[in-house]
């Protein structure tokens, strides 16, 4: 497997890692397909998904891999990244420091660089395979030897076994961003609308009205099997959309993202583009496998405002697709809690775990984590509807 070059200060593959039994790779092709597939429980750890991200993501967002082999077989693995910039989309600074990230960063207060273990989007297993306790021990030893913090993100609150393993090893914990999910139990879209009536008696008529108004706006929504001819325009929409929502945070994917997803996931990737006067003004992506769908990427140009495209592309169309495909569950990302709750989503609580490389640094960080968790549960996430 190839060494991952991570700068002069830290290199996560080296003699200590080899001695501890850890193997790092910078490409999913380093693993035998059948062996990886046996460990992968869902699409966020699927080889096609990860290969597409390797092609299109920038250096910090690009997935890397750590694995344990025993008796010649792959027994545990994880997708990881080294995060060196507080501005990176995956940096824990966004969650832990919030709006104070920039001024505190200028004072040297930051939780990066760190070794991050997490699915790239939505929800999936954080550690793969039956030997995850052993893999965790090796990662802790490795991070300590490299004098790097070790961070786990989007650990499901319901995964009591992994949470216990982390807490036994001295990890600090706080609330991470909840992930939207929806069980798909209806035979048709009318069944979905009747379900929405349990959330609000007015929602079925509201949804029908939003669908009609979008159709009358003159916008045409088409599924695109080959996004390559539109890649530059869709990438420009994605970048502008991201920067509007995340000022100062670089968009971590290049123009190859959608073509790579379509190429490596095939029919498991559904890309819909909205056109106004034959010009793309918005897009949304659904990826699906093993009965679950994810909505990882979307983008809306300024011209899309007022057309109700957001609700149609990101809520109603995915529900229709999920019913058509026979999916059992949709994962809808994070944020927009009220809009998603009104349209049928519940929210899965997740946790962030942090372990500094030294005991003193962990003790110093402890009060901040306890305060952050208390404030998150009392204020930031208090109104998020939580389901199992």
XYZ file of C-alpha atoms in Angstrom:
388
model
C 0.000 0.000 0.000
C 1.137 3.508 -0.691
C 2.321 5.873 1.983
C 0.128 8.906 2.530
C 2.177 12.077 2.333
C 0.828 14.462 4.937
C 3.501 17.108 5.172
C 6.810 17.396 6.934
C 5.450 17.413 10.473
C 3.331 14.265 10.413
C 3.228 11.186 8.240
C 0.562 8.718 9.255
C 2.256 5.669 7.768
C 5.664 4.723 9.109
C 7.621 2.096 11.026
C 5.535 2.460 14.184
C 2.333 1.914 12.214
C 3.712 -1.181 10.535
C 4.891 -2.584 13.877
C 1.466 -1.991 15.387
C -0.244 -3.840 12.551
C -1.828 -0.793 10.936
C -1.853 -0.433 7.179
C -2.662 2.892 5.529
C -3.573 3.416 1.882
C -4.378 6.465 -0.208
C -6.699 4.635 -2.619
C -9.503 2.121 -2.307
C -7.855 0.108 -5.125
C -5.233 -0.995 -2.575
C -7.810 -3.398 -1.113
C -9.133 -6.566 -2.659
C -12.692 -5.770 -3.728
C -14.314 -8.818 -2.143
C -12.508 -8.309 1.171
C -13.546 -4.643 1.406
C -17.125 -5.391 0.393
C -17.442 -7.911 3.243
C -16.719 -5.120 5.727
C -18.713 -2.329 4.068
C -22.250 -2.071 5.507
C -23.556 0.829 3.418
C -23.024 3.224 0.558
C -20.882 5.735 2.459
C -18.161 3.067 2.617
C -18.867 1.647 -0.851
C -15.876 1.317 -3.184
C -17.577 3.201 -6.017
C -18.550 6.118 -3.797
C -15.072 6.350 -2.299
C -13.337 6.107 -5.660
C -15.421 9.000 -6.983
C -14.405 11.115 -3.996
C -10.749 10.219 -4.515
C -11.013 11.623 -8.044
C -12.833 14.855 -7.250
C -12.038 15.880 -3.657
C -9.257 18.204 -2.580
C -6.332 16.966 -0.490
C -8.012 17.279 2.917
C -11.415 15.946 1.887
C -10.051 13.027 -0.140
C -10.640 9.701 1.621
C -7.742 7.651 2.917
C -7.922 4.258 4.555
C -6.597 2.412 7.581
C -6.946 -1.341 7.970
C -6.066 -4.326 10.140
C -5.104 -7.683 8.655
C -5.060 -10.902 10.619
C -4.084 -14.356 9.253
C -3.958 -12.857 5.784
C -7.496 -11.468 5.939
C -8.963 -7.997 6.356
C -10.614 -7.848 9.801
C -11.286 -4.135 10.333
C -10.980 -0.869 8.428
C -11.943 2.784 8.506
C -12.061 5.766 6.206
C -9.893 8.559 7.565
C -8.435 11.952 6.728
C -5.793 14.197 8.211
C -7.291 17.640 8.703
C -4.710 20.401 8.868
C -6.810 23.526 8.307
C -9.522 24.921 10.550
C -11.260 26.213 7.417
C -11.570 22.711 5.978
C -15.154 21.538 5.581
C -14.406 18.485 7.755
C -12.599 20.380 10.530
C -14.048 19.853 14.030
C -13.423 23.571 14.644
C -16.699 24.433 12.872
C -18.731 22.445 15.381
C -16.665 23.042 18.513
C -15.853 26.745 18.084
C -18.696 27.946 15.852
C -18.597 31.636 15.018
C -15.519 32.071 17.205
C -13.480 29.770 14.964
C -11.666 32.539 13.094
C -10.795 34.878 16.008
C -9.796 31.956 18.222
C -7.782 30.469 15.367
C -5.773 33.687 15.169
C -4.977 33.180 18.865
C -3.852 29.616 18.232
C -6.993 27.920 19.567
C -7.871 25.046 17.262
C -8.479 21.287 17.285
C -6.460 20.735 14.111
C -4.295 19.214 12.832
C -6.023 15.975 13.718
C -6.589 12.490 12.373
C -10.308 12.302 11.585
C -12.280 9.062 11.287
C -15.773 9.590 9.874
C -18.048 8.835 6.923
C -17.798 11.579 4.314
C -21.524 12.276 4.254
C -24.664 11.435 6.183
C -24.563 8.321 8.338
C -22.701 5.032 8.084
C -20.567 2.828 10.319
C -17.464 4.689 11.535
C -15.333 1.577 12.140
C -15.885 -1.340 9.770
C -15.542 -5.021 10.569
C -15.600 -7.327 13.603
C -12.211 -6.291 15.037
C -13.049 -2.638 15.614
C -11.871 -2.643 19.250
C -8.434 -3.805 18.124
C -8.388 -1.253 15.296
C -9.325 1.487 17.754
C -6.463 0.519 20.076
C -4.017 0.634 17.187
C -5.302 4.040 16.093
C -4.970 5.427 19.627
C -1.370 4.159 19.855
C -0.600 5.512 16.414
C -2.041 8.980 17.074
C -0.180 9.178 20.394
C 3.099 8.221 18.709
C 2.533 10.912 16.068
C 1.462 13.454 18.740
C -1.819 14.062 16.927
C -5.383 14.340 18.258
C -7.707 11.537 17.143
C -11.281 12.557 16.286
C -14.354 10.446 15.513
C -17.366 12.220 14.037
C -21.002 11.272 13.481
C -20.885 8.292 15.814
C -24.517 7.230 16.196
C -25.761 7.886 19.724
C -27.474 4.488 19.511
C -24.133 2.692 18.894
C -23.589 2.023 22.593
C -20.835 -0.523 21.967
C -18.588 1.870 20.028
C -19.345 4.721 22.406
C -18.282 2.554 25.344
C -15.057 1.586 23.558
C -14.231 5.248 22.950
C -15.057 6.428 26.451
C -13.054 3.589 28.030
C -10.044 4.891 26.134
C -10.336 8.408 27.480
C -12.094 10.156 24.589
C -13.947 13.370 25.348
C -17.447 13.564 23.915
C -19.946 16.158 22.765
C -23.040 16.303 20.578
C -22.447 16.306 16.838
C -24.914 17.456 14.172
C -28.030 15.240 13.961
C -28.620 13.363 10.706
C -32.033 13.444 9.028
C -33.649 10.106 8.219
C -37.016 8.933 6.971
C -38.427 5.416 6.729
C -40.133 4.890 3.369
C -43.272 2.870 4.106
C -45.771 4.058 1.471
C -46.766 2.373 -1.794
C -47.106 5.694 -3.630
C -46.692 9.455 -3.277
C -50.274 9.880 -2.072
C -49.397 7.610 0.827
C -46.507 9.924 1.662
C -48.849 12.916 1.619
C -51.227 11.165 4.012
C -48.286 10.466 6.302
C -47.444 14.183 6.288
C -50.932 14.867 7.610
C -49.755 13.333 10.908
C -47.145 16.128 11.118
C -49.519 18.898 10.085
C -53.049 18.752 8.689
C -52.172 21.436 6.135
C -48.974 19.795 4.799
C -50.539 17.647 2.010
C -52.163 20.669 0.370
C -49.012 22.739 0.926
C -46.870 20.114 -0.822
C -49.280 19.811 -3.753
C -49.262 23.596 -4.101
C -45.448 23.738 -4.064
C -45.271 21.071 -6.757
C -47.832 22.897 -8.944
C -46.151 26.279 -8.542
C -42.758 24.833 -9.471
C -44.241 23.199 -12.573
C -45.874 26.482 -13.606
C -42.674 28.494 -13.140
C -41.375 27.330 -16.502
C -38.531 25.314 -14.950
C -37.939 21.867 -16.429
C -36.439 19.101 -14.261
C -34.657 16.311 -16.138
C -32.660 13.293 -15.053
C -29.151 13.368 -16.534
C -27.426 10.045 -17.117
C -24.144 11.623 -18.291
C -23.330 14.880 -16.468
C -19.985 15.392 -18.219
C -21.271 17.929 -20.821
C -22.778 20.006 -17.985
C -19.966 19.478 -15.489
C -18.446 22.967 -15.627
C -21.781 24.730 -15.234
C -22.980 22.428 -12.434
C -19.668 22.820 -10.622
C -19.950 26.615 -10.825
C -23.457 26.382 -9.348
C -22.205 24.106 -6.559
C -19.285 26.387 -5.673
C -21.425 29.535 -5.557
C -24.143 27.763 -3.555
C -21.575 26.445 -1.053
C -19.872 29.813 -0.582
C -23.203 31.542 0.041
C -23.869 29.116 2.889
C -20.274 28.731 4.131
C -18.402 32.023 3.677
C -14.660 31.563 3.798
C -14.833 27.756 3.612
C -13.472 26.436 0.286
C -15.647 24.066 -1.729
C -13.674 20.803 -1.544
C -14.631 19.175 -4.877
C -13.654 19.898 -8.471
C -15.711 19.703 -11.671
C -15.185 15.923 -11.878
C -17.437 15.139 -8.902
C -20.717 14.427 -10.700
C -19.155 12.631 -13.697
C -17.122 10.460 -11.314
C -20.185 9.592 -9.226
C -22.148 8.668 -12.351
C -19.268 6.591 -13.712
C -18.438 4.669 -10.532
C -21.940 4.198 -9.114
C -23.835 3.711 -12.357
C -27.573 3.225 -11.799
C -27.057 3.766 -8.070
C -26.502 7.470 -8.775
C -29.464 9.603 -9.895
C -28.705 13.181 -10.947
C -31.518 15.619 -11.675
C -30.929 19.034 -13.195
C -33.370 21.955 -13.378
C -33.288 24.074 -16.546
C -34.662 27.564 -17.140
C -34.519 28.725 -20.755
C -32.409 25.625 -21.456
C -29.781 26.745 -18.961
C -29.041 24.680 -15.815
C -29.953 26.572 -12.658
C -29.988 23.795 -10.034
C -29.180 20.143 -9.463
C -29.564 17.437 -6.831
C -27.949 14.021 -6.425
C -29.348 10.858 -4.883
C -27.122 7.817 -4.358
C -28.590 4.544 -3.153
C -27.755 0.951 -2.325
C -28.901 -1.868 -0.035
C -32.287 -0.334 0.602
C -31.029 3.106 1.662
C -30.750 6.390 -0.206
C -28.571 9.424 0.518
C -28.860 13.008 -0.725
C -25.240 14.151 -0.560
C -24.944 17.012 -3.060
C -27.069 19.807 -4.462
C -26.635 23.305 -5.814
C -28.899 26.245 -6.626
C -28.037 29.283 -8.725
C -29.494 32.667 -7.720
C -31.966 32.350 -10.630
C -33.531 29.342 -8.878
C -34.910 31.469 -6.053
C -38.660 31.851 -5.999
C -39.279 28.725 -8.089
C -39.674 26.353 -5.104
C -37.020 24.188 -6.719
C -35.355 23.477 -3.379
C -38.388 21.659 -1.995
C -39.075 19.849 -5.256
C -35.499 18.712 -5.951
C -34.439 17.954 -2.385
C -37.652 16.597 -0.824
C -40.464 15.542 -3.137
C -38.441 14.112 -6.023
C -36.251 11.974 -3.689
C -39.363 10.575 -2.005
C -40.829 9.633 -5.412
C -37.517 8.003 -6.377
C -37.274 6.131 -3.078
C -40.780 4.694 -3.564
C -39.999 3.802 -7.191
C -36.733 2.076 -6.214
C -38.239 0.241 -3.259
C -35.897 1.872 -0.751
C -36.606 1.412 2.926
C -34.884 4.530 4.258
C -33.736 7.971 3.115
C -30.920 9.883 4.774
C -31.287 13.610 4.230
C -28.135 15.163 5.636
C -28.096 17.761 8.389
C -29.483 21.238 9.101
C -32.784 22.721 7.822
C -34.375 20.855 10.730
C -37.786 22.504 10.705
C -38.284 22.234 6.944
C -37.230 18.595 6.977
C -39.355 17.714 10.006
C -42.463 19.175 8.348
C -41.747 17.030 5.296
C -41.419 13.753 7.142
C -37.889 13.505 8.495
C -36.808 12.552 11.985
C -33.266 13.145 13.244
C -30.642 10.730 14.490
C -28.433 12.141 17.266
C -24.720 11.679 16.688
C -21.625 12.297 18.769
C -18.130 13.703 18.283
C -15.289 12.013 20.182
C -11.885 13.630 20.722
C -8.693 12.359 22.282
C -5.628 14.559 22.595
C -2.222 12.853 22.273
C -1.257 13.818 25.817
C -3.111 13.453 29.118
C -2.605 17.109 30.070
C -4.080 18.382 26.800
C -7.065 16.084 27.277
C -7.601 17.454 30.797
C -7.417 21.035 29.527
C -9.943 20.326 26.761
C -12.357 18.492 29.075
C -14.245 21.557 30.419
C -14.770 22.916 26.893
C -16.302 19.634 25.739
C -18.601 19.453 28.762
C -19.705 23.057 28.205
C -20.196 22.521 24.467
C -22.330 19.442 25.028
C -24.466 21.168 27.646
C -25.048 24.222 25.440
C -25.713 22.092 22.331
C -28.333 19.977 24.053
C -29.939 22.936 25.799
C -29.956 25.418 22.923
C -28.564 24.472 19.500
C -30.174 21.033 19.111
C -33.008 21.433 21.610
C -35.764 21.718 18.993
C -34.474 18.972 16.701
C -37.089 16.173 16.542
C -35.237 12.982 17.404
C -36.267 9.485 16.316
C -34.666 6.106 16.820
